[in-house]
mmCIF file of C-alpha atoms and ligand atoms in Angstrom:
data_model
loop_
_atom_site.group_PDB
_atom_site.id
_atom_site.type_symbol
_atom_site.label_atom_id
_atom_site.label_comp_id
_atom_site.label_asym_id
_atom_site.label_seq_id
_atom_site.Cartn_x
_atom_site.Cartn_y
_atom_site.Cartn_z
ATOM 1 C CA MET A 30 24.727 -41.083 -44.399
ATOM 2 C CA THR A 31 21.103 -40.589 -43.236
ATOM 3 C CA THR A 32 22.199 -39.583 -39.713
ATOM 4 C CA GLU A 33 24.568 -36.922 -41.054
ATOM 5 C CA LYS A 34 21.805 -35.348 -43.137
ATOM 6 C CA TYR A 35 19.435 -35.272 -40.098
ATOM 7 C CA GLN A 36 22.037 -33.583 -37.878
ATOM 8 C CA ASN A 37 22.765 -30.906 -40.460
ATOM 9 C CA SER A 38 19.070 -29.989 -40.660
ATOM 10 C CA PHE A 39 18.697 -29.546 -36.901
ATOM 11 C CA PRO A 40 22.039 -28.439 -35.505
ATOM 12 C CA LEU A 41 21.813 -28.067 -31.715
ATOM 13 C CA PRO A 42 21.784 -24.351 -30.691
ATOM 14 C CA ASP A 43 24.636 -23.115 -28.415
ATOM 15 C CA GLU A 44 22.465 -22.935 -25.325
ATOM 16 C CA SER A 45 19.315 -24.751 -24.149
ATOM 17 C CA PRO A 46 16.019 -22.772 -23.990
ATOM 18 C CA GLU A 47 15.534 -23.777 -20.319
ATOM 19 C CA LYS A 48 16.002 -20.253 -18.945
ATOM 20 C CA ILE A 49 13.612 -18.646 -21.419
ATOM 21 C CA ASP A 50 11.042 -21.425 -20.954
ATOM 22 C CA LYS A 51 11.201 -20.997 -17.169
ATOM 23 C CA ILE A 52 10.686 -17.207 -17.338
ATOM 24 C CA MET A 53 7.746 -17.628 -19.699
ATOM 25 C CA SER A 54 6.107 -20.415 -17.695
ATOM 26 C CA ASP A 55 6.494 -18.464 -14.408
ATOM 27 C CA ALA A 56 4.958 -15.408 -16.087
ATOM 28 C CA TYR A 57 2.090 -17.502 -17.463
ATOM 29 C CA PHE A 58 1.489 -19.083 -14.037
ATOM 30 C CA GLY A 59 1.435 -15.610 -12.438
ATOM 31 C CA ALA A 60 -1.134 -14.458 -15.013
ATOM 32 C CA GLN A 61 -3.283 -17.561 -14.390
ATOM 33 C CA LYS A 62 -3.306 -16.822 -10.629
ATOM 34 C CA PHE A 63 -4.049 -13.152 -11.355
ATOM 35 C CA TYR A 64 -7.149 -13.973 -13.443
ATOM 36 C CA LEU A 65 -8.247 -16.740 -11.071
ATOM 37 C CA LEU A 66 -8.291 -14.317 -8.111
ATOM 38 C CA LYS A 67 -9.810 -11.486 -10.150
ATOM 39 C CA THR A 68 -12.638 -13.755 -11.308
ATOM 40 C CA ALA A 69 -13.196 -15.258 -7.854
ATOM 41 C CA LEU A 70 -13.676 -11.731 -6.505
ATOM 42 C CA GLU A 71 -15.921 -10.714 -9.405
ATOM 43 C CA LEU A 72 -18.083 -13.799 -8.835
ATOM 44 C CA LYS A 73 -18.137 -12.994 -5.091
ATOM 45 C CA ILE A 74 -17.069 -16.595 -4.364
ATOM 46 C CA PHE A 75 -15.897 -15.580 -0.861
ATOM 47 C CA ASP A 76 -19.295 -14.091 -0.015
ATOM 48 C CA TYR A 77 -20.870 -17.501 -0.675
ATOM 49 C CA LEU A 78 -18.205 -19.443 1.219
ATOM 50 C CA SER A 79 -18.965 -17.929 4.630
ATOM 51 C CA ASP A 80 -20.840 -21.202 5.065
ATOM 52 C CA PRO A 81 -19.501 -24.516 3.780
ATOM 53 C CA LYS A 82 -20.568 -25.440 0.242
ATOM 54 C CA THR A 83 -19.806 -28.252 -2.157
ATOM 55 C CA SER A 84 -18.569 -27.232 -5.577
ATOM 56 C CA GLU A 85 -21.846 -28.552 -7.066
ATOM 57 C CA GLU A 86 -23.849 -26.274 -4.750
ATOM 58 C CA LEU A 87 -21.729 -23.264 -5.663
ATOM 59 C CA SER A 88 -21.831 -23.929 -9.407
ATOM 60 C CA SER A 89 -25.598 -24.337 -9.246
ATOM 61 C CA ILE A 90 -26.152 -21.105 -7.187
ATOM 62 C CA LEU A 91 -23.939 -19.080 -9.541
ATOM 63 C CA ASP A 92 -24.873 -20.966 -12.715
ATOM 64 C CA LEU A 93 -21.254 -21.856 -13.478
ATOM 65 C CA ASP A 94 -19.613 -24.724 -15.305
ATOM 66 C CA PRO A 95 -19.305 -27.505 -12.653
ATOM 67 C CA VAL A 96 -15.889 -28.776 -13.769
ATOM 68 C CA LEU A 97 -14.329 -25.296 -13.849
ATOM 69 C CA THR A 98 -15.948 -24.413 -10.506
ATOM 70 C CA GLU A 99 -14.454 -27.451 -8.826
ATOM 71 C CA LEU A 100 -11.019 -26.721 -10.297
ATOM 72 C CA MET A 101 -11.241 -23.074 -9.241
ATOM 73 C CA LEU A 102 -12.089 -24.094 -5.666
ATOM 74 C CA LYS A 103 -9.271 -26.627 -5.596
ATOM 75 C CA SER A 104 -6.847 -23.948 -6.817
ATOM 76 C CA LEU A 105 -8.029 -21.471 -4.176
ATOM 77 C CA TYR A 106 -7.578 -24.204 -1.582
ATOM 78 C CA GLU A 107 -4.046 -24.905 -2.809
ATOM 79 C CA LEU A 108 -3.288 -21.169 -2.578
ATOM 80 C CA GLY A 109 -4.391 -21.324 1.080
ATOM 81 C CA ILE A 110 -7.278 -18.879 0.632
ATOM 82 C CA ILE A 111 -10.097 -21.337 1.391
ATOM 83 C CA SER A 112 -10.247 -24.517 3.455
ATOM 84 C CA ILE A 113 -11.835 -27.896 3.018
ATOM 85 C CA ALA A 114 -14.230 -29.552 5.454
ATOM 86 C CA SER A 115 -15.699 -32.979 5.043
ATOM 87 C CA LYS A 116 -19.422 -33.257 5.827
ATOM 88 C CA ASN A 117 -21.450 -36.452 5.297
ATOM 89 C CA GLY A 118 -18.554 -37.811 3.268
ATOM 90 C CA GLU A 119 -18.725 -34.870 0.844
ATOM 91 C CA THR A 120 -16.047 -32.231 0.292
ATOM 92 C CA HIS A 121 -17.215 -28.779 1.362
ATOM 93 C CA TYR A 122 -15.284 -25.547 0.789
ATOM 94 C CA ILE A 123 -15.314 -22.706 3.318
ATOM 95 C CA ASN A 124 -13.468 -19.403 3.801
ATOM 96 C CA THR A 125 -10.361 -19.263 5.969
ATOM 97 C CA ASN A 126 -10.388 -16.529 8.659
ATOM 98 C CA GLY A 127 -8.285 -14.427 6.262
ATOM 99 C CA SER A 128 -10.696 -14.644 3.338
ATOM 100 C CA ASP A 129 -13.684 -14.132 5.650
ATOM 101 C CA ASN A 130 -12.088 -10.926 6.943
ATOM 102 C CA TYR A 131 -10.471 -9.533 3.821
ATOM 103 C CA LEU A 132 -12.108 -11.004 0.707
ATOM 104 C CA LYS A 133 -15.828 -10.991 1.517
ATOM 105 C CA THR A 134 -17.357 -7.842 0.076
ATOM 106 C CA ASP A 135 -19.527 -7.027 3.094
ATOM 107 C CA SER A 136 -16.854 -7.644 5.752
ATOM 108 C CA LYS A 137 -15.805 -4.699 7.938
ATOM 109 C CA TYR A 138 -12.213 -5.348 6.837
ATOM 110 C CA SER A 139 -12.896 -6.121 3.202
ATOM 111 C CA LYS A 140 -9.928 -5.479 0.935
ATOM 112 C CA ALA A 141 -12.038 -6.472 -2.083
ATOM 113 C CA PRO A 142 -12.526 -2.890 -3.419
ATOM 114 C CA SER A 143 -8.805 -2.074 -3.238
ATOM 115 C CA ILE A 144 -7.764 -5.444 -4.668
ATOM 116 C CA SER A 145 -10.211 -4.981 -7.568
ATOM 117 C CA ALA A 146 -8.847 -1.481 -8.191
ATOM 118 C CA SER A 147 -5.293 -2.815 -8.225
ATOM 119 C CA PHE A 148 -6.329 -5.508 -10.724
ATOM 120 C CA ASN A 149 -7.665 -2.699 -12.916
ATOM 121 C CA SER A 150 -4.293 -0.930 -12.849
ATOM 122 C CA MET A 151 -2.921 -3.965 -14.679
ATOM 123 C CA ASP A 152 -4.695 -2.532 -17.771
ATOM 124 C CA ARG A 153 -1.729 -0.203 -18.117
ATOM 125 C CA TRP A 154 0.581 -3.190 -18.628
ATOM 126 C CA VAL A 155 -1.827 -4.529 -21.248
ATOM 127 C CA LYS A 156 -1.304 -1.249 -23.101
ATOM 128 C CA LEU A 157 2.449 -1.145 -22.461
ATOM 129 C CA SER A 158 3.542 -0.853 -26.092
ATOM 130 C CA GLU A 159 1.196 2.125 -26.502
ATOM 131 C CA ILE A 160 2.506 3.708 -23.271
ATOM 132 C CA MET A 161 6.135 3.180 -24.283
ATOM 133 C CA GLY A 162 5.583 4.935 -27.577
ATOM 134 C CA SER A 163 3.859 8.004 -26.149
ATOM 135 C CA SER A 164 4.711 10.748 -23.672
ATOM 136 C CA LYS A 165 3.836 10.243 -19.996
ATOM 137 C CA SER A 166 0.201 10.760 -19.020
ATOM 138 C CA GLU A 167 -0.224 13.587 -16.531
ATOM 139 C CA ILE A 168 -2.060 13.029 -13.246
ATOM 140 C CA MET A 169 -3.740 15.997 -11.564
ATOM 141 C CA GLU A 170 -3.086 15.762 -7.820
ATOM 142 C CA ASN A 171 -6.391 17.429 -6.924
ATOM 143 C CA VAL A 172 -8.293 14.705 -8.831
ATOM 144 C CA PHE A 173 -6.063 11.688 -8.053
ATOM 145 C CA PHE A 174 -5.615 12.056 -4.276
ATOM 146 C CA PRO A 175 -9.285 12.499 -3.227
ATOM 147 C CA GLU A 176 -9.931 9.070 -4.845
ATOM 148 C CA ILE A 177 -6.790 7.142 -3.877
ATOM 149 C CA ILE A 178 -7.142 8.000 -0.193
ATOM 150 C CA LYS A 179 -10.411 6.038 -0.058
ATOM 151 C CA ARG A 180 -8.494 2.919 -1.098
ATOM 152 C CA MET A 181 -5.712 3.742 1.350
ATOM 153 C CA ALA A 182 -8.242 4.135 4.186
ATOM 154 C CA ASN A 183 -9.723 0.786 3.290
ATOM 155 C CA ASP A 184 -6.335 -0.945 3.356
ATOM 156 C CA ALA A 185 -4.918 0.902 6.376
ATOM 157 C CA LYS A 186 -7.783 -0.025 8.675
ATOM 158 C CA CYS A 187 -7.191 -3.734 7.971
ATOM 159 C CA TRP A 188 -3.950 -3.825 9.994
ATOM 160 C CA GLU A 189 -1.268 -1.178 9.527
ATOM 161 C CA LEU A 190 -3.317 1.619 11.088
ATOM 162 C CA GLN A 191 -3.868 -0.256 14.357
ATOM 163 C CA LYS A 192 -0.244 -1.440 14.565
ATOM 164 C CA THR A 193 1.104 2.066 13.872
ATOM 165 C CA VAL A 194 -1.194 3.785 16.329
ATOM 166 C CA GLU A 195 -0.371 1.219 19.029
ATOM 167 C CA TYR A 196 3.350 1.899 18.420
ATOM 168 C CA VAL A 197 3.015 5.703 18.549
ATOM 169 C CA SER A 198 0.828 5.622 21.647
ATOM 170 C CA LYS A 199 3.636 3.993 23.682
ATOM 171 C CA PHE A 200 5.798 7.134 23.527
ATOM 172 C CA SER A 201 5.479 9.277 26.655
ATOM 173 C CA GLU A 202 5.590 12.379 24.412
ATOM 174 C CA PHE A 203 2.356 11.166 22.796
ATOM 175 C CA LYS A 204 0.689 10.398 26.128
ATOM 176 C CA SER A 205 1.213 13.976 27.334
ATOM 177 C CA ALA A 206 0.504 15.627 23.955
ATOM 178 C CA LYS A 207 -2.225 18.237 23.574
ATOM 179 C CA LYS A 208 -1.945 19.093 19.877
ATOM 180 C CA LEU A 209 -1.165 16.744 16.980
ATOM 181 C CA LEU A 210 -0.750 17.341 13.265
ATOM 182 C CA ASP A 211 -1.212 14.562 10.671
ATOM 183 C CA ILE A 212 0.560 15.890 7.562
ATOM 184 C CA ALA A 213 -0.878 14.710 4.240
ATOM 185 C CA GLY A 214 -3.279 12.682 6.357
ATOM 186 C CA GLY A 215 -5.707 12.139 3.456
ATOM 187 C CA HIS A 216 -8.500 10.024 4.950
ATOM 188 C CA GLY A 217 -7.348 11.202 8.382
ATOM 189 C CA LEU A 218 -7.647 7.741 9.994
ATOM 190 C CA TYR A 219 -4.259 8.091 11.693
ATOM 191 C CA GLY A 220 -5.211 11.439 13.239
ATOM 192 C CA ILE A 221 -8.669 10.110 14.114
ATOM 193 C CA SER A 222 -7.324 6.911 15.779
ATOM 194 C CA LEU A 223 -4.589 8.741 17.663
ATOM 195 C CA GLY A 224 -7.208 11.260 18.796
ATOM 196 C CA MET A 225 -9.290 8.385 20.206
ATOM 197 C CA LEU A 226 -6.356 7.207 22.354
ATOM 198 C CA ASN A 227 -5.689 10.522 24.058
ATOM 199 C CA GLU A 228 -8.741 12.427 25.204
ATOM 200 C CA ASN A 229 -6.718 15.598 25.869
ATOM 201 C CA LEU A 230 -5.567 15.753 22.270
ATOM 202 C CA ASP A 231 -6.717 18.039 19.485
ATOM 203 C CA ALA A 232 -5.718 16.518 16.152
ATOM 204 C CA PHE A 233 -5.456 18.361 12.841
ATOM 205 C CA VAL A 234 -5.264 16.692 9.438
ATOM 206 C CA PHE A 235 -3.316 18.780 6.932
ATOM 207 C CA ASP A 236 -3.966 18.131 3.233
ATOM 208 C CA LEU A 237 -4.816 19.675 -0.116
ATOM 209 C CA PRO A 238 -8.200 21.507 -0.107
ATOM 210 C CA GLU A 239 -9.893 18.982 -2.443
ATOM 211 C CA VAL A 240 -8.748 16.142 -0.165
ATOM 212 C CA THR A 241 -9.908 17.694 3.110
ATOM 213 C CA VAL A 242 -13.459 17.594 1.700
ATOM 214 C CA GLU A 243 -13.103 13.786 1.866
ATOM 215 C CA THR A 244 -11.265 13.899 5.227
ATOM 216 C CA LYS A 245 -14.249 15.680 6.762
ATOM 217 C CA LYS A 246 -16.488 12.778 5.703
ATOM 218 C CA PHE A 247 -14.255 10.324 7.590
ATOM 219 C CA ILE A 248 -14.174 12.633 10.642
ATOM 220 C CA GLU A 249 -17.956 12.698 10.593
ATOM 221 C CA LYS A 250 -18.258 8.936 10.018
ATOM 222 C CA TYR A 251 -16.164 8.175 13.110
ATOM 223 C CA ASN A 252 -17.690 11.033 15.108
ATOM 224 C CA ALA A 253 -14.198 12.329 15.886
ATOM 225 C CA LYS A 254 -15.028 15.510 17.751
ATOM 226 C CA ASN A 255 -11.392 16.327 18.575
ATOM 227 C CA VAL A 256 -10.220 16.183 14.937
ATOM 228 C CA ASP A 257 -10.308 18.985 12.393
ATOM 229 C CA THR A 258 -8.742 19.669 9.005
ATOM 230 C CA VAL A 259 -6.212 22.257 7.829
ATOM 231 C CA GLN A 260 -6.147 22.987 4.101
ATOM 232 C CA GLY A 261 -2.767 23.596 2.553
ATOM 233 C CA ASN A 262 0.073 22.559 0.301
ATOM 234 C CA PHE A 263 3.175 21.456 2.192
ATOM 235 C CA PHE A 264 5.478 22.731 -0.545
ATOM 236 C CA THR A 265 4.171 26.297 -0.310
ATOM 237 C CA ASP A 266 2.455 26.650 3.086
ATOM 238 C CA GLU A 267 3.625 26.512 6.714
ATOM 239 C CA PHE A 268 1.972 24.072 9.150
ATOM 240 C CA GLY A 269 1.298 26.486 12.012
ATOM 241 C CA GLU A 270 2.915 25.997 15.423
ATOM 242 C CA ASN A 271 2.742 24.641 18.972
ATOM 243 C CA TYR A 272 2.319 20.996 17.983
ATOM 244 C CA ASP A 273 3.446 18.296 20.430
ATOM 245 C CA VAL A 274 3.313 15.516 17.844
ATOM 246 C CA VAL A 275 3.664 15.734 14.085
ATOM 247 C CA PHE A 276 2.713 12.482 12.358
ATOM 248 C CA SER A 277 3.067 11.700 8.683
ATOM 249 C CA SER A 278 2.502 8.562 6.619
ATOM 250 C CA TYR A 279 3.369 7.977 2.966
ATOM 251 C CA ASN A 280 3.329 11.500 1.654
ATOM 252 C CA PRO A 281 5.127 12.937 -1.357
ATOM 253 C CA GLY A 282 6.906 15.446 0.912
ATOM 254 C CA GLY A 283 8.017 12.768 3.380
ATOM 255 C CA LYS A 284 11.657 12.782 2.276
ATOM 256 C CA ASN A 285 11.874 16.439 1.358
ATOM 257 C CA PRO A 286 14.298 18.554 3.470
ATOM 258 C CA LYS A 287 12.243 21.771 3.130
ATOM 259 C CA VAL A 288 9.148 20.004 4.462
ATOM 260 C CA ALA A 289 11.236 18.579 7.345
ATOM 261 C CA GLU A 290 12.284 22.156 8.230
ATOM 262 C CA LYS A 291 8.613 23.169 8.361
ATOM 263 C CA VAL A 292 7.902 20.241 10.698
ATOM 264 C CA TYR A 293 10.768 21.388 12.933
ATOM 265 C CA ARG A 294 9.303 24.916 13.098
ATOM 266 C CA ALA A 295 5.792 23.589 13.826
ATOM 267 C CA LEU A 296 6.873 21.431 16.794
ATOM 268 C CA ASN A 297 7.252 22.492 20.410
ATOM 269 C CA LEU A 298 10.595 21.770 22.052
ATOM 270 C CA GLY A 299 10.349 18.207 23.382
ATOM 271 C CA GLY A 300 7.720 17.321 20.781
ATOM 272 C CA ILE A 301 8.061 14.296 18.471
ATOM 273 C CA PHE A 302 7.980 13.827 14.701
ATOM 274 C CA VAL A 303 6.777 10.363 13.666
ATOM 275 C CA THR A 304 7.195 9.729 9.969
ATOM 276 C CA LYS A 305 6.443 6.527 8.064
ATOM 277 C CA GLN A 306 7.612 6.639 4.471
ATOM 278 C CA ALA A 307 8.836 4.524 1.564
ATOM 279 C CA PHE A 308 12.607 4.729 1.258
ATOM 280 C CA PRO A 309 13.431 2.591 -1.787
ATOM 281 C CA LYS A 310 17.078 1.798 -2.432
ATOM 282 C CA LEU A 311 18.121 3.995 -5.327
ATOM 283 C CA SER A 312 20.726 1.541 -6.584
ATOM 284 C CA SER A 313 18.651 -1.627 -6.367
ATOM 285 C CA GLN A 314 18.448 -3.607 -9.573
ATOM 286 C CA SER A 315 16.076 -6.498 -8.858
ATOM 287 C CA THR A 316 13.539 -7.359 -11.550
ATOM 288 C CA SER A 317 10.620 -6.349 -9.366
ATOM 289 C CA ASP A 318 12.298 -3.009 -8.522
ATOM 290 C CA ASN A 319 12.801 -2.285 -12.208
ATOM 291 C CA LEU A 320 9.220 -3.272 -13.076
ATOM 292 C CA ASN A 321 7.848 -1.134 -10.244
ATOM 293 C CA ASN A 322 10.018 1.761 -11.390
ATOM 294 C CA MET A 323 8.612 1.328 -14.899
ATOM 295 C CA GLU A 324 5.074 1.533 -13.544
ATOM 296 C CA TRP A 325 5.982 4.640 -11.520
ATOM 297 C CA ASN A 326 7.210 6.225 -14.751
ATOM 298 C CA PHE A 327 4.016 5.520 -16.737
ATOM 299 C CA SER A 328 2.715 8.881 -15.520
ATOM 300 C CA SER A 329 3.833 12.166 -14.029
ATOM 301 C CA PHE A 330 2.132 14.451 -11.518
ATOM 302 C CA ASN A 331 0.889 17.851 -12.568
ATOM 303 C CA ALA A 332 2.692 19.794 -9.831
ATOM 304 C CA THR A 333 4.978 17.399 -7.943
ATOM 305 C CA GLY A 334 8.148 16.284 -9.754
ATOM 306 C CA LYS A 335 8.546 12.506 -9.585
ATOM 307 C CA GLY A 336 11.991 10.909 -9.282
ATOM 308 C CA LEU A 337 12.917 7.984 -11.537
ATOM 309 C CA VAL A 338 12.654 5.433 -8.711
ATOM 310 C CA ARG A 339 9.174 4.571 -7.451
ATOM 311 C CA TYR A 340 7.874 6.573 -4.502
ATOM 312 C CA THR A 341 10.609 9.171 -4.908
ATOM 313 C CA PHE A 342 10.318 12.809 -5.885
ATOM 314 C CA ASP A 343 12.761 15.490 -7.005
ATOM 315 C CA THR A 344 14.988 16.734 -4.157
ATOM 316 C CA ASP A 345 14.187 13.711 -1.934
ATOM 317 C CA LEU A 346 16.792 12.489 0.536
ATOM 318 C CA THR A 347 17.651 8.815 1.046
ATOM 319 C CA PHE A 348 16.841 7.215 4.422
ATOM 320 C CA GLU A 349 20.373 7.788 5.748
ATOM 321 C CA GLU A 350 20.478 11.385 4.448
ATOM 322 C CA TYR A 351 17.040 12.144 5.885
ATOM 323 C CA VAL A 352 17.924 10.835 9.347
ATOM 324 C CA SER A 353 21.182 12.867 9.366
ATOM 325 C CA TYR A 354 19.306 15.930 8.186
ATOM 326 C CA LEU A 355 16.812 15.625 11.057
ATOM 327 C CA GLU A 356 19.754 15.497 13.498
ATOM 328 C CA GLU A 357 21.265 18.595 11.879
ATOM 329 C CA LEU A 358 17.958 20.425 12.302
ATOM 330 C CA GLY A 359 17.922 19.737 16.063
ATOM 331 C CA PHE A 360 16.156 16.395 16.376
ATOM 332 C CA GLU A 361 17.314 13.390 18.386
ATOM 333 C CA ILE A 362 16.393 10.106 16.695
ATOM 334 C CA LEU A 363 14.512 8.039 19.271
ATOM 335 C CA GLU A 364 13.911 5.028 17.033
ATOM 336 C CA THR A 365 13.803 3.831 13.434
ATOM 337 C CA LYS A 366 12.193 0.588 12.318
ATOM 338 C CA PRO A 367 11.285 -1.118 9.036
ATOM 339 C CA VAL A 368 7.505 -1.062 8.704
ATOM 340 C CA TYR A 369 7.294 -4.818 8.130
ATOM 341 C CA GLU A 370 8.674 -5.298 11.662
ATOM 342 C CA LEU A 371 6.298 -2.710 13.067
ATOM 343 C CA ILE A 372 3.302 -4.501 11.569
ATOM 344 C CA GLU A 373 4.761 -7.946 12.337
ATOM 345 C CA PHE A 374 4.867 -9.269 8.789
ATOM 346 C CA SER A 375 7.406 -12.035 8.264
ATOM 347 C CA GLU A 376 9.173 -10.397 5.345
ATOM 348 C CA GLU A 377 9.578 -6.997 3.740
ATOM 349 C CA MET A 378 7.174 -6.352 0.859
ATOM 350 C CA PHE A 379 7.762 -2.611 0.603
ATOM 351 C CA PRO A 380 10.882 -0.595 1.489
ATOM 352 C CA ASN A 381 9.115 1.417 4.209
ATOM 353 C CA ASN A 382 10.563 2.771 7.452
ATOM 354 C CA ILE A 383 9.190 4.604 10.451
ATOM 355 C CA ILE A 384 11.314 7.262 12.172
ATOM 356 C CA VAL A 385 10.570 8.768 15.576
ATOM 357 C CA ALA A 386 12.539 11.963 16.210
ATOM 358 C CA LYS A 387 12.370 14.354 19.196
ATOM 359 C CA LYS A 388 12.972 18.097 18.879
ATOM 360 C CA ILE A 389 15.710 18.711 21.427
ATOM 361 C CA LYS A 390 17.022 22.152 20.413
HETATM 362 C C1 SAM B 402 -0.381 8.339 -0.437
HETATM 363 S S1 SAM B 402 -1.478 9.420 0.367
HETATM 364 C C2 SAM B 402 -1.236 9.076 2.084
HETATM 365 C C3 SAM B 402 -2.487 9.181 2.906
HETATM 366 C C4 SAM B 402 -2.336 8.764 4.379
HETATM 367 N N1 SAM B 402 -1.379 9.583 5.065
HETATM 368 C C5 SAM B 402 -1.943 7.299 4.491
HETATM 369 O O1 SAM B 402 -0.797 6.992 4.827
HETATM 370 O O2 SAM B 402 -2.783 6.422 4.241
HETATM 371 C C6 SAM B 402 -0.612 10.928 0.123
HETATM 372 C C7 SAM B 402 -1.324 12.118 0.704
HETATM 373 O O3 SAM B 402 -0.505 13.276 0.451
HETATM 374 C C8 SAM B 402 -1.359 14.352 0.118
HETATM 375 N N2 SAM B 402 -0.595 15.358 -0.640
HETATM 376 C C9 SAM B 402 0.017 15.203 -1.815
HETATM 377 N N3 SAM B 402 0.627 16.329 -2.196
HETATM 378 C C10 SAM B 402 0.381 17.240 -1.227
HETATM 379 C C11 SAM B 402 0.761 18.590 -1.027
HETATM 380 N N4 SAM B 402 1.516 19.223 -1.920
HETATM 381 N N5 SAM B 402 0.347 19.219 0.097
HETATM 382 C C12 SAM B 402 -0.425 18.562 1.023
HETATM 383 N N6 SAM B 402 -0.794 17.275 0.895
HETATM 384 C C13 SAM B 402 -0.395 16.618 -0.215
HETATM 385 C C14 SAM B 402 -2.418 13.666 -0.724
HETATM 386 O O4 SAM B 402 -3.552 14.462 -0.908
HETATM 387 C C15 SAM B 402 -2.665 12.397 0.059
HETATM 388 O O5 SAM B 402 -3.641 12.571 1.035
#
């Protein structure tokens, strides 16, 4: 009698909550890691761990709770960002080579400013219900790009820049080139680095007028005497002519057929077009693709029409369409490669590809 009453009060639902619990606990764990790393950077933990320190030493220097400090250090160790060394029987924590290079604020290769900025973009997810109920915020290209290229310069010079430049410099067409154009070069580091590898080269960085103001600062910083800027808008302006190499990395016109035609006209016969762009699969349905597409759709550009899928714009071609279009224009495809292979990462994080095409007619 009693048992029957109990069962009627708590009838078992049709399905267990395991799936929902797992999604929520994974999301919570991701958020814990997010705030752990954000706080470690804000506290400049990696600046202090250039030399080995016990957790007591660190908590005393930074005036932090000793228990939480020790647990933070243990978590960073478990994530593989710091290592442990035993000294006089005591546990000391010290940066790995990776955190010394990329997470210390005063390192030449510090990613700390760009990581902090990306943590700040998470604010938009905090305000998601507000964003979903309002119309898209509009980004002005002439304000957005002069800022974002500083972050891109910071990230590029940590690895991808060197790997890309090394790759391009192996092509005989680059070795004999006299004139190079870096379209939408932004910071200009690609043009500047390529210019350093070929002393006979004059390199030109093409970008929006407000951006070339910043490009000039980079050119000056690296004393790149053979690099200059060209102000323009690739949707409305031509690039000029007689280029032996046209290079382009991650630009909003990088999959646009009209811009490809302008590249074709700008190149000398026998010259090469090297283009490194994001080519996301339009049909992909993974959770991370959908979330990234949501983020892409939080805002629109003032002048450039965004597509629905992240990193795409109106009238863009897919990777396969773009490659065929280059062939139709009179290019021979010398090589295509996923960027993660080019930069020797073990797995693809972004759907990026590099294409090297030679103007043959
Ligand atoms: C994502 S950044 C890429 C910067 C650099 N090439 C790199 O890979 O690090 C895109 C660049 O495209 C430029 N850009 C955007 N729209 C443009 C347009 N209509 N004409 C010329 N440049 C443009 C931006 O100013 C910015 O420098």
